[in-house]
PDB file of C-alpha atoms in Angstrom:
ATOM      1  CA  UNK A   1     -21.779  19.106 -30.513  1.00  0.00           C
ATOM      2  CA  UNK A   2     -24.520  17.622 -32.778  1.00  0.00           C
ATOM      3  CA  UNK A   3     -27.919  19.415 -33.180  1.00  0.00           C
ATOM      4  CA  UNK A   4     -30.920  16.957 -33.082  1.00  0.00           C
ATOM      5  CA  UNK A   5     -34.569  16.603 -32.993  1.00  0.00           C
ATOM      6  CA  UNK A   6     -35.609  14.099 -30.355  1.00  0.00           C
ATOM      7  CA  UNK A   7     -38.859  11.936 -30.482  1.00  0.00           C
ATOM      8  CA  UNK A   8     -40.549  14.751 -28.585  1.00  0.00           C
ATOM      9  CA  UNK A   9     -39.600  17.067 -31.529  1.00  0.00           C
ATOM     10  CA  UNK A  10     -37.666  19.128 -29.190  1.00  0.00           C
ATOM     11  CA  UNK A  11     -34.283  20.543 -30.564  1.00  0.00           C
ATOM     12  CA  UNK A  12     -31.306  19.355 -28.370  1.00  0.00           C
ATOM     13  CA  UNK A  13     -27.656  19.762 -28.628  1.00  0.00           C
ATOM     14  CA  UNK A  14     -25.886  16.432 -27.912  1.00  0.00           C
ATOM     15  CA  UNK A  15     -22.350  17.445 -26.298  1.00  0.00           C
ATOM     16  CA  UNK A  16     -19.962  14.741 -25.508  1.00  0.00           C
ATOM     17  CA  UNK A  17     -17.525  15.533 -22.547  1.00  0.00           C
ATOM     18  CA  UNK A  18     -14.547  13.530 -21.491  1.00  0.00           C
ATOM     19  CA  UNK A  19     -14.117  14.288 -17.718  1.00  0.00           C
ATOM     20  CA  UNK A  20     -10.312  13.630 -17.457  1.00  0.00           C
ATOM     21  CA  UNK A  21      -8.172  14.214 -14.272  1.00  0.00           C
ATOM     22  CA  UNK A  22      -5.545  16.159 -16.364  1.00  0.00           C
ATOM     23  CA  UNK A  23      -7.812  17.623 -19.053  1.00  0.00           C
ATOM     24  CA  UNK A  24     -11.451  18.216 -19.955  1.00  0.00           C
ATOM     25  CA  UNK A  25     -12.321  17.441 -23.543  1.00  0.00           C
ATOM     26  CA  UNK A  26     -15.275  17.892 -25.836  1.00  0.00           C
ATOM     27  CA  UNK A  27     -15.243  16.963 -29.659  1.00  0.00           C
ATOM     28  CA  UNK A  28     -13.803  20.333 -30.439  1.00  0.00           C
ATOM     29  CA  UNK A  29     -12.219  21.682 -27.103  1.00  0.00           C
ATOM     30  CA  UNK A  30      -9.516  20.811 -24.778  1.00  0.00           C
ATOM     31  CA  UNK A  31      -8.783  22.566 -21.490  1.00  0.00           C
ATOM     32  CA  UNK A  32      -6.981  21.666 -18.095  1.00  0.00           C
ATOM     33  CA  UNK A  33      -9.289  20.147 -15.419  1.00  0.00           C
ATOM     34  CA  UNK A  34      -8.206  22.691 -12.661  1.00  0.00           C
ATOM     35  CA  UNK A  35     -10.710  24.809 -10.581  1.00  0.00           C
ATOM     36  CA  UNK A  36      -9.913  27.524  -8.143  1.00  0.00           C
ATOM     37  CA  UNK A  37     -12.846  28.733  -6.081  1.00  0.00           C
ATOM     38  CA  UNK A  38     -13.177  32.291  -4.746  1.00  0.00           C
ATOM     39  CA  UNK A  39     -15.720  33.989  -2.611  1.00  0.00           C
ATOM     40  CA  UNK A  40     -15.117  37.271  -4.264  1.00  0.00           C
ATOM     41  CA  UNK A  41     -14.189  38.283  -7.847  1.00  0.00           C
ATOM     42  CA  UNK A  42     -10.512  37.656  -8.442  1.00  0.00           C
ATOM     43  CA  UNK A  43      -8.126  39.906 -10.262  1.00  0.00           C
ATOM     44  CA  UNK A  44      -7.589  37.790 -13.330  1.00  0.00           C
ATOM     45  CA  UNK A  45     -10.735  36.913 -15.259  1.00  0.00           C
ATOM     46  CA  UNK A  46      -9.450  35.195 -18.346  1.00  0.00           C
ATOM     47  CA  UNK A  47     -11.269  31.934 -17.625  1.00  0.00           C
ATOM     48  CA  UNK A  48     -13.630  32.867 -14.899  1.00  0.00           C
ATOM     49  CA  UNK A  49     -16.977  31.128 -14.420  1.00  0.00           C
ATOM     50  CA  UNK A  50     -19.607  32.616 -12.118  1.00  0.00           C
ATOM     51  CA  UNK A  51     -22.178  30.288 -10.899  1.00  0.00           C
ATOM     52  CA  UNK A  52     -24.545  30.101  -7.882  1.00  0.00           C
ATOM     53  CA  UNK A  53     -22.817  33.190  -6.523  1.00  0.00           C
ATOM     54  CA  UNK A  54     -19.368  31.979  -6.512  1.00  0.00           C
ATOM     55  CA  UNK A  55     -16.281  32.512  -8.599  1.00  0.00           C
ATOM     56  CA  UNK A  56     -14.447  29.806 -10.380  1.00  0.00           C
ATOM     57  CA  UNK A  57     -11.198  30.131 -12.326  1.00  0.00           C
ATOM     58  CA  UNK A  58     -11.163  27.310 -14.735  1.00  0.00           C
ATOM     59  CA  UNK A  59      -7.765  25.645 -15.644  1.00  0.00           C
ATOM     60  CA  UNK A  60      -6.242  26.885 -12.347  1.00  0.00           C
ATOM     61  CA  UNK A  61      -4.442  24.377  -9.937  1.00  0.00           C
ATOM     62  CA  UNK A  62      -4.369  20.644 -10.532  1.00  0.00           C
ATOM     63  CA  UNK A  63      -7.306  18.382  -9.992  1.00  0.00           C
ATOM     64  CA  UNK A  64      -6.166  15.656  -7.714  1.00  0.00           C
ATOM     65  CA  UNK A  65      -6.962  12.079  -8.510  1.00  0.00           C
ATOM     66  CA  UNK A  66     -10.437  10.879  -7.026  1.00  0.00           C
ATOM     67  CA  UNK A  67     -12.114   7.624  -7.461  1.00  0.00           C
ATOM     68  CA  UNK A  68     -15.426   9.187  -7.510  1.00  0.00           C
ATOM     69  CA  UNK A  69     -15.843  12.239  -9.552  1.00  0.00           C
ATOM     70  CA  UNK A  70     -19.240  13.143  -7.720  1.00  0.00           C
ATOM     71  CA  UNK A  71     -17.278  13.865  -4.375  1.00  0.00           C
ATOM     72  CA  UNK A  72     -17.113  17.641  -4.861  1.00  0.00           C
ATOM     73  CA  UNK A  73     -18.596  20.290  -7.238  1.00  0.00           C
ATOM     74  CA  UNK A  74     -15.443  20.669  -9.393  1.00  0.00           C
ATOM     75  CA  UNK A  75     -16.567  18.351 -12.186  1.00  0.00           C
ATOM     76  CA  UNK A  76     -20.060  19.980 -12.313  1.00  0.00           C
ATOM     77  CA  UNK A  77     -18.502  23.463 -12.681  1.00  0.00           C
ATOM     78  CA  UNK A  78     -15.993  22.009 -15.400  1.00  0.00           C
ATOM     79  CA  UNK A  79     -19.003  20.510 -17.160  1.00  0.00           C
ATOM     80  CA  UNK A  80     -20.518  23.994 -17.401  1.00  0.00           C
ATOM     81  CA  UNK A  81     -17.356  25.275 -18.729  1.00  0.00           C
ATOM     82  CA  UNK A  82     -17.151  22.609 -21.304  1.00  0.00           C
ATOM     83  CA  UNK A  83     -20.794  23.279 -22.273  1.00  0.00           C
ATOM     84  CA  UNK A  84     -19.959  27.175 -22.595  1.00  0.00           C
ATOM     85  CA  UNK A  85     -17.062  26.340 -24.940  1.00  0.00           C
ATOM     86  CA  UNK A  86     -19.052  24.128 -27.204  1.00  0.00           C
ATOM     87  CA  UNK A  87     -21.946  26.515 -27.451  1.00  0.00           C
ATOM     88  CA  UNK A  88     -19.597  29.612 -28.009  1.00  0.00           C
ATOM     89  CA  UNK A  89     -18.016  27.853 -30.809  1.00  0.00           C
ATOM     90  CA  UNK A  90     -21.460  27.964 -32.475  1.00  0.00           C
ATOM     91  CA  UNK A  91     -22.178  31.533 -31.314  1.00  0.00           C
ATOM     92  CA  UNK A  92     -24.880  30.333 -28.875  1.00  0.00           C
ATOM     93  CA  UNK A  93     -25.376  31.125 -25.344  1.00  0.00           C
ATOM     94  CA  UNK A  94     -28.651  29.070 -24.648  1.00  0.00           C
ATOM     95  CA  UNK A  95     -29.561  25.574 -25.496  1.00  0.00           C
ATOM     96  CA  UNK A  96     -31.295  22.426 -24.349  1.00  0.00           C
ATOM     97  CA  UNK A  97     -28.342  20.015 -23.902  1.00  0.00           C
ATOM     98  CA  UNK A  98     -28.136  16.256 -23.694  1.00  0.00           C
ATOM     99  CA  UNK A  99     -24.738  15.207 -22.237  1.00  0.00           C
ATOM    100  CA  UNK A 100     -22.811  12.245 -23.310  1.00  0.00           C
ATOM    101  CA  UNK A 101     -19.995  11.421 -20.760  1.00  0.00           C
ATOM    102  CA  UNK A 102     -18.227   8.413 -19.357  1.00  0.00           C
ATOM    103  CA  UNK A 103     -16.344   6.748 -16.624  1.00  0.00           C
ATOM    104  CA  UNK A 104     -13.350   4.300 -16.393  1.00  0.00           C
ATOM    105  CA  UNK A 105     -14.225   0.790 -17.702  1.00  0.00           C
ATOM    106  CA  UNK A 106     -14.517  -1.161 -14.414  1.00  0.00           C
ATOM    107  CA  UNK A 107     -16.329   1.687 -12.563  1.00  0.00           C
ATOM    108  CA  UNK A 108     -19.333   2.269 -14.837  1.00  0.00           C
ATOM    109  CA  UNK A 109     -21.452  -0.234 -13.375  1.00  0.00           C
ATOM    110  CA  UNK A 110     -21.227   0.971  -9.691  1.00  0.00           C
ATOM    111  CA  UNK A 111     -20.958   4.814 -10.351  1.00  0.00           C
ATOM    112  CA  UNK A 112     -23.053   5.331 -13.504  1.00  0.00           C
ATOM    113  CA  UNK A 113     -26.214   6.332 -11.823  1.00  0.00           C
ATOM    114  CA  UNK A 114     -24.629   8.605  -9.309  1.00  0.00           C
ATOM    115  CA  UNK A 115     -22.480  10.248 -12.038  1.00  0.00           C
ATOM    116  CA  UNK A 116     -25.714  10.710 -14.022  1.00  0.00           C
ATOM    117  CA  UNK A 117     -27.733  12.333 -11.143  1.00  0.00           C
ATOM    118  CA  UNK A 118     -24.714  14.539 -10.471  1.00  0.00           C
ATOM    119  CA  UNK A 119     -24.674  15.926 -14.127  1.00  0.00           C
ATOM    120  CA  UNK A 120     -28.441  16.397 -13.851  1.00  0.00           C
ATOM    121  CA  UNK A 121     -28.692  18.090 -10.527  1.00  0.00           C
ATOM    122  CA  UNK A 122     -30.277  20.876 -11.940  1.00  0.00           C
ATOM    123  CA  UNK A 123     -33.087  20.891 -14.541  1.00  0.00           C
ATOM    124  CA  UNK A 124     -31.556  24.227 -15.739  1.00  0.00           C
ATOM    125  CA  UNK A 125     -28.777  26.589 -14.921  1.00  0.00           C
ATOM    126  CA  UNK A 126     -27.693  30.192 -15.490  1.00  0.00           C
ATOM    127  CA  UNK A 127     -24.090  31.064 -15.390  1.00  0.00           C
ATOM    128  CA  UNK A 128     -21.481  33.524 -16.714  1.00  0.00           C
ATOM    129  CA  UNK A 129     -18.209  32.242 -18.555  1.00  0.00           C
ATOM    130  CA  UNK A 130     -15.632  34.499 -20.023  1.00  0.00           C
ATOM    131  CA  UNK A 131     -18.175  37.605 -19.337  1.00  0.00           C
ATOM    132  CA  UNK A 132     -20.739  35.858 -21.481  1.00  0.00           C
ATOM    133  CA  UNK A 133     -24.052  34.705 -19.966  1.00  0.00           C
ATOM    134  CA  UNK A 134     -25.502  31.185 -20.618  1.00  0.00           C
ATOM    135  CA  UNK A 135     -28.770  29.518 -20.070  1.00  0.00           C
ATOM    136  CA  UNK A 136     -28.871  25.873 -20.338  1.00  0.00           C
ATOM    137  CA  UNK A 137     -31.637  23.420 -19.880  1.00  0.00           C
ATOM    138  CA  UNK A 138     -30.684  19.622 -19.573  1.00  0.00           C
ATOM    139  CA  UNK A 139     -32.529  16.977 -21.574  1.00  0.00           C
ATOM    140  CA  UNK A 140     -30.685  14.005 -20.221  1.00  0.00           C
ATOM    141  CA  UNK A 141     -27.111  12.392 -19.614  1.00  0.00           C
ATOM    142  CA  UNK A 142     -25.792   9.285 -21.068  1.00  0.00           C
ATOM    143  CA  UNK A 143     -22.842   7.445 -19.251  1.00  0.00           C
ATOM    144  CA  UNK A 144     -20.514   5.067 -21.298  1.00  0.00           C
ATOM    145  CA  UNK A 145     -17.249   3.203 -20.566  1.00  0.00           C
ATOM    146  CA  UNK A 146     -14.066   5.146 -21.273  1.00  0.00           C
ATOM    147  CA  UNK A 147     -11.802   3.759 -23.830  1.00  0.00           C
ATOM    148  CA  UNK A 148     -14.358   1.881 -25.865  1.00  0.00           C
ATOM    149  CA  UNK A 149     -15.929   5.228 -26.768  1.00  0.00           C
ATOM    150  CA  UNK A 150     -12.657   6.208 -28.479  1.00  0.00           C
ATOM    151  CA  UNK A 151     -12.889   3.201 -30.654  1.00  0.00           C
ATOM    152  CA  UNK A 152     -16.641   3.261 -31.391  1.00  0.00           C
ATOM    153  CA  UNK A 153     -16.491   5.156 -34.680  1.00  0.00           C
ATOM    154  CA  UNK A 154     -13.917   2.812 -35.916  1.00  0.00           C
ATOM    155  CA  UNK A 155     -14.902  -0.642 -34.663  1.00  0.00           C
ATOM    156  CA  UNK A 156     -14.436  -1.917 -38.431  1.00  0.00           C
ATOM    157  CA  UNK A 157     -10.837  -1.621 -37.832  1.00  0.00           C
ATOM    158  CA  UNK A 158     -10.576  -4.040 -35.040  1.00  0.00           C
ATOM    159  CA  UNK A 159     -10.442  -7.275 -36.846  1.00  0.00           C
ATOM    160  CA  UNK A 160      -9.138 -10.579 -35.179  1.00  0.00           C
ATOM    161  CA  UNK A 161      -7.758 -10.113 -31.492  1.00  0.00           C
ATOM    162  CA  UNK A 162      -6.978  -6.680 -30.163  1.00  0.00           C
ATOM    163  CA  UNK A 163      -6.150  -4.899 -26.930  1.00  0.00           C
ATOM    164  CA  UNK A 164      -7.181  -1.451 -26.466  1.00  0.00           C
ATOM    165  CA  UNK A 165      -5.612   0.614 -23.814  1.00  0.00           C
ATOM    166  CA  UNK A 166      -6.733   4.236 -23.013  1.00  0.00           C
ATOM    167  CA  UNK A 167      -3.929   6.011 -21.034  1.00  0.00           C
ATOM    168  CA  UNK A 168      -5.395   8.997 -19.197  1.00  0.00           C
ATOM    169  CA  UNK A 169      -4.010  11.437 -16.551  1.00  0.00           C
ATOM    170  CA  UNK A 170      -5.149   9.327 -13.751  1.00  0.00           C
ATOM    171  CA  UNK A 171      -6.047   5.818 -14.866  1.00  0.00           C
ATOM    172  CA  UNK A 172      -5.231   3.379 -17.602  1.00  0.00           C
ATOM    173  CA  UNK A 173      -8.194   1.338 -18.953  1.00  0.00           C
ATOM    174  CA  UNK A 174      -7.691  -1.882 -20.633  1.00  0.00           C
ATOM    175  CA  UNK A 175     -10.171  -3.687 -23.015  1.00  0.00           C
ATOM    176  CA  UNK A 176     -10.186  -6.589 -25.600  1.00  0.00           C
ATOM    177  CA  UNK A 177     -11.980  -6.095 -28.835  1.00  0.00           C
ATOM    178  CA  UNK A 178     -12.242  -9.131 -30.884  1.00  0.00           C
ATOM    179  CA  UNK A 179     -13.518  -9.058 -34.467  1.00  0.00           C
ATOM    180  CA  UNK A 180     -15.246  -5.674 -33.763  1.00  0.00           C
ATOM    181  CA  UNK A 181     -16.815  -6.897 -30.510  1.00  0.00           C
ATOM    182  CA  UNK A 182     -15.831  -5.688 -27.038  1.00  0.00           C
ATOM    183  CA  UNK A 183     -15.440  -8.446 -24.204  1.00  0.00           C
ATOM    184  CA  UNK A 184     -17.067  -7.217 -21.109  1.00  0.00           C
ATOM    185  CA  UNK A 185     -15.354  -9.700 -18.979  1.00  0.00           C
ATOM    186  CA  UNK A 186     -11.979  -8.678 -20.127  1.00  0.00           C
ATOM    187  CA  UNK A 187     -12.049  -4.912 -19.043  1.00  0.00           C
ATOM    188  CA  UNK A 188      -9.504  -3.610 -16.484  1.00  0.00           C
ATOM    189  CA  UNK A 189      -8.773  -0.225 -14.932  1.00  0.00           C
ATOM    190  CA  UNK A 190      -5.370   0.521 -13.427  1.00  0.00           C
ATOM    191  CA  UNK A 191      -4.394   3.606 -11.472  1.00  0.00           C
ATOM    192  CA  UNK A 192      -1.555   4.107 -13.834  1.00  0.00           C
ATOM    193  CA  UNK A 193      -1.739   7.340 -15.877  1.00  0.00           C
ATOM    194  CA  UNK A 194       0.545  10.300 -16.992  1.00  0.00           C
ATOM    195  CA  UNK A 195       0.245  11.976 -13.633  1.00  0.00           C
ATOM    196  CA  UNK A 196       1.726   9.035 -11.818  1.00  0.00           C
ATOM    197  CA  UNK A 197       4.735   9.490 -14.551  1.00  0.00           C
ATOM    198  CA  UNK A 198       5.165  12.870 -13.744  1.00  0.00           C
ATOM    199  CA  UNK A 199       5.453  12.008  -9.920  1.00  0.00           C
ATOM    200  CA  UNK A 200       7.860   9.276 -10.718  1.00  0.00           C
ATOM    201  CA  UNK A 201      10.240  11.687 -12.873  1.00  0.00           C
ATOM    202  CA  UNK A 202       9.811  14.403 -10.073  1.00  0.00           C
ATOM    203  CA  UNK A 203      11.254  11.852  -7.582  1.00  0.00           C
ATOM    204  CA  UNK A 204      14.135  10.836  -9.903  1.00  0.00           C
ATOM    205  CA  UNK A 205      15.000  14.589 -10.547  1.00  0.00           C
ATOM    206  CA  UNK A 206      15.304  14.756  -6.688  1.00  0.00           C
ATOM    207  CA  UNK A 207      17.224  11.786  -6.243  1.00  0.00           C
ATOM    208  CA  UNK A 208      19.617  12.261  -9.198  1.00  0.00           C
ATOM    209  CA  UNK A 209      19.985  16.012  -9.230  1.00  0.00           C
ATOM    210  CA  UNK A 210      18.518  17.207  -5.903  1.00  0.00           C
ATOM    211  CA  UNK A 211      16.434  19.656  -8.020  1.00  0.00           C
ATOM    212  CA  UNK A 212      12.781  20.458  -8.105  1.00  0.00           C
ATOM    213  CA  UNK A 213      11.579  20.992 -11.816  1.00  0.00           C
ATOM    214  CA  UNK A 214       8.203  22.639 -12.648  1.00  0.00           C
ATOM    215  CA  UNK A 215       5.587  19.872 -13.749  1.00  0.00           C
ATOM    216  CA  UNK A 216       4.929  21.839 -16.999  1.00  0.00           C
ATOM    217  CA  UNK A 217       8.458  21.053 -17.979  1.00  0.00           C
ATOM    218  CA  UNK A 218       8.200  17.394 -17.127  1.00  0.00           C
ATOM    219  CA  UNK A 219       4.859  17.176 -19.004  1.00  0.00           C
ATOM    220  CA  UNK A 220       6.297  19.025 -22.036  1.00  0.00           C
ATOM    221  CA  UNK A 221       9.072  16.358 -22.199  1.00  0.00           C
ATOM    222  CA  UNK A 222       6.521  13.497 -21.691  1.00  0.00           C
ATOM    223  CA  UNK A 223       4.393  14.927 -24.465  1.00  0.00           C
ATOM    224  CA  UNK A 224       7.101  15.817 -27.025  1.00  0.00           C
ATOM    225  CA  UNK A 225      10.256  14.028 -26.094  1.00  0.00           C
ATOM    226  CA  UNK A 226      12.138  17.150 -25.500  1.00  0.00           C
ATOM    227  CA  UNK A 227      12.234  20.651 -23.869  1.00  0.00           C
ATOM    228  CA  UNK A 228      14.278  23.880 -23.825  1.00  0.00           C
ATOM    229  CA  UNK A 229      16.378  22.655 -20.664  1.00  0.00           C
ATOM    230  CA  UNK A 230      19.781  21.566 -19.712  1.00  0.00           C
ATOM    231  CA  UNK A 231      21.004  18.153 -21.083  1.00  0.00           C
ATOM    232  CA  UNK A 232      21.482  16.626 -17.590  1.00  0.00           C
ATOM    233  CA  UNK A 233      17.898  17.390 -16.622  1.00  0.00           C
ATOM    234  CA  UNK A 234      16.576  16.135 -20.134  1.00  0.00           C
ATOM    235  CA  UNK A 235      18.562  12.854 -19.553  1.00  0.00           C
ATOM    236  CA  UNK A 236      17.026  12.155 -16.246  1.00  0.00           C
ATOM    237  CA  UNK A 237      13.545  13.012 -17.227  1.00  0.00           C
ATOM    238  CA  UNK A 238      13.759  10.969 -20.418  1.00  0.00           C
ATOM    239  CA  UNK A 239      15.185   7.807 -18.251  1.00  0.00           C
ATOM    240  CA  UNK A 240      12.532   8.037 -15.711  1.00  0.00           C
ATOM    241  CA  UNK A 241       9.792   8.321 -18.374  1.00  0.00           C
ATOM    242  CA  UNK A 242      11.271   5.407 -20.330  1.00  0.00           C
ATOM    243  CA  UNK A 243      11.348   3.242 -17.162  1.00  0.00           C
ATOM    244  CA  UNK A 244       7.591   4.215 -16.517  1.00  0.00           C
ATOM    245  CA  UNK A 245       6.599   3.262 -20.209  1.00  0.00           C
ATOM    246  CA  UNK A 246       8.319  -0.208 -19.655  1.00  0.00           C
ATOM    247  CA  UNK A 247       6.058  -0.689 -16.696  1.00  0.00           C
ATOM    248  CA  UNK A 248       3.155   0.219 -18.711  1.00  0.00           C
ATOM    249  CA  UNK A 249       3.868  -2.843 -21.130  1.00  0.00           C
ATOM    250  CA  UNK A 250       4.589  -4.915 -18.082  1.00  0.00           C
ATOM    251  CA  UNK A 251       1.173  -4.331 -16.901  1.00  0.00           C
ATOM    252  CA  UNK A 252      -0.221  -4.971 -20.365  1.00  0.00           C
ATOM    253  CA  UNK A 253       1.448  -8.304 -20.357  1.00  0.00           C
ATOM    254  CA  UNK A 254      -0.023  -9.046 -16.991  1.00  0.00           C
ATOM    255  CA  UNK A 255      -3.346  -8.796 -18.764  1.00  0.00           C
ATOM    256  CA  UNK A 256      -2.178 -11.390 -21.331  1.00  0.00           C
ATOM    257  CA  UNK A 257      -0.767  -8.980 -24.041  1.00  0.00           C
ATOM    258  CA  UNK A 258       1.200 -10.789 -26.672  1.00  0.00           C
ATOM    259  CA  UNK A 259       2.446  -8.542 -29.592  1.00  0.00           C
ATOM    260  CA  UNK A 260       2.675 -11.641 -31.813  1.00  0.00           C
ATOM    261  CA  UNK A 261      -0.864 -12.630 -31.253  1.00  0.00           C
ATOM    262  CA  UNK A 262      -2.791  -9.624 -31.221  1.00  0.00           C
ATOM    263  CA  UNK A 263      -2.608  -5.832 -32.206  1.00  0.00           C
ATOM    264  CA  UNK A 264      -2.393  -2.985 -29.792  1.00  0.00           C
ATOM    265  CA  UNK A 265      -4.381   0.236 -29.985  1.00  0.00           C
ATOM    266  CA  UNK A 266      -3.384   3.096 -27.825  1.00  0.00           C
ATOM    267  CA  UNK A 267      -5.662   6.068 -27.215  1.00  0.00           C
ATOM    268  CA  UNK A 268      -5.783   8.970 -24.768  1.00  0.00           C
ATOM    269  CA  UNK A 269      -3.168  11.702 -23.866  1.00  0.00           C
ATOM    270  CA  UNK A 270      -0.816   9.043 -22.490  1.00  0.00           C
ATOM    271  CA  UNK A 271      -0.151   7.560 -25.983  1.00  0.00           C
ATOM    272  CA  UNK A 272       2.591  10.180 -26.371  1.00  0.00           C
ATOM    273  CA  UNK A 273       4.519   8.176 -23.657  1.00  0.00           C
ATOM    274  CA  UNK A 274       4.253   4.996 -25.693  1.00  0.00           C
ATOM    275  CA  UNK A 275       5.335   7.010 -28.940  1.00  0.00           C
ATOM    276  CA  UNK A 276       8.209   8.865 -27.477  1.00  0.00           C
ATOM    277  CA  UNK A 277       9.538   6.208 -24.986  1.00  0.00           C
ATOM    278  CA  UNK A 278       8.241   2.860 -25.784  1.00  0.00           C
ATOM    279  CA  UNK A 279       9.869  -0.028 -27.344  1.00  0.00           C
ATOM    280  CA  UNK A 280       7.454  -1.737 -29.729  1.00  0.00           C
ATOM    281  CA  UNK A 281       6.832  -3.183 -33.232  1.00  0.00           C
ATOM    282  CA  UNK A 282       5.111  -0.205 -35.124  1.00  0.00           C
ATOM    283  CA  UNK A 283       3.610  -2.381 -37.507  1.00  0.00           C
ATOM    284  CA  UNK A 284       1.406  -3.699 -34.768  1.00  0.00           C
ATOM    285  CA  UNK A 285       0.670  -0.876 -32.415  1.00  0.00           C
ATOM    286  CA  UNK A 286      -1.571   1.974 -33.524  1.00  0.00           C
ATOM    287  CA  UNK A 287      -1.313   5.300 -31.401  1.00  0.00           C
ATOM    288  CA  UNK A 288      -4.540   7.479 -31.949  1.00  0.00           C
ATOM    289  CA  UNK A 289      -3.316  10.907 -31.157  1.00  0.00           C
ATOM    290  CA  UNK A 290      -6.605  12.428 -31.209  1.00  0.00           C
ATOM    291  CA  UNK A 291      -7.044  13.594 -27.544  1.00  0.00           C
ATOM    292  CA  UNK A 292     -10.723  14.422 -28.218  1.00  0.00           C
ATOM    293  CA  UNK A 293     -11.482  10.890 -29.613  1.00  0.00           C
ATOM    294  CA  UNK A 294     -13.340   9.795 -26.408  1.00  0.00           C
ATOM    295  CA  UNK A 295     -15.606  12.849 -26.283  1.00  0.00           C
ATOM    296  CA  UNK A 296     -16.283  12.225 -29.947  1.00  0.00           C
ATOM    297  CA  UNK A 297     -17.145   8.633 -29.196  1.00  0.00           C
ATOM    298  CA  UNK A 298     -19.575   9.581 -26.361  1.00  0.00           C
ATOM    299  CA  UNK A 299     -21.336  11.971 -28.748  1.00  0.00           C
ATOM    300  CA  UNK A 300     -21.623   9.477 -31.511  1.00  0.00           C
ATOM    301  CA  UNK A 301     -23.217   6.728 -29.172  1.00  0.00           C
ATOM    302  CA  UNK A 302     -25.657   9.182 -27.877  1.00  0.00           C
ATOM    303  CA  UNK A 303     -26.488  10.283 -31.481  1.00  0.00           C
ATOM    304  CA  UNK A 304     -27.151   6.708 -32.394  1.00  0.00           C
ATOM    305  CA  UNK A 305     -29.311   6.116 -29.364  1.00  0.00           C
ATOM    306  CA  UNK A 306     -31.510   9.307 -30.097  1.00  0.00           C
ATOM    307  CA  UNK A 307     -31.807   8.164 -33.663  1.00  0.00           C
ATOM    308  CA  UNK A 308     -32.976   4.724 -32.751  1.00  0.00           C
ATOM    309  CA  UNK A 309     -35.621   6.221 -30.398  1.00  0.00           C
ATOM    310  CA  UNK A 310     -37.031   8.300 -33.449  1.00  0.00           C
ATOM    311  CA  UNK A 311     -35.028  11.257 -33.316  1.00  0.00           C
ATOM    312  CA  UNK A 312     -32.996  12.699 -36.256  1.00  0.00           C
ATOM    313  CA  UNK A 313     -30.038  15.153 -37.002  1.00  0.00           C
ATOM    314  CA  UNK A 314     -30.931  18.629 -37.827  1.00  0.00           C
TER     315      UNK A 314
END
């Protein structure tokens, strides 16, 4: 979160938010993108958000993949939770907020306007999160392409020909950046993220061992390469995750990836799959493990935009 004075001399808080299918990320926070809705106050209230007379447990259940994030109210409620977490980190509970967010690379052109309207559906909002009251006024919302945002503040590193791949929970975004300049005509989005890997591993466990394993265990192995489970289960999970990672490189080669002619930069939570199960030349592949990198990029781009319009950091 960055505090700024805009060209109207208003104090605004620029908050970058990465609306992932697996996790919501801000520049400083990360939490699961799950929402459970209740008509009445639930028993457990650790991450309870109260808005518009309804109760929402944040981080509960799994957010299913949806091609349009505006199809229900979940991402709006998750946005309020993300704003609250950022404000709470500064011991604030009210602010004028300018949202910096994004969409998958090839969806920005067609969905940008609708997503912007979705995020700005209220001029101001009052809600309660974790027993703390918040009042937020909205100054605006900027929508950027995923993937590129994560590279924005390090574009100087992209000399020569580079392929940037952002592997999220639901999608994989691919972009070429040559001599620090992104190529708009060479941007691609694949529905091939870490959640699809979890599904593939789950299927292998059923086929090989006839066992259902909790997704939390599968995700831990994908994230770290291991877990406190029996060796036969670990072997099956590692094999399935390795096969899935090989398919990622196959899809990159379909987009003309050649490790001898270009460098590969991997961002997003799925970078752990490449690191733990991929076969690659480490001298030519850079894995950015900062899961908040995209949200930081969104934030930095909006800060620059406001500065160009006469605003300034406070």
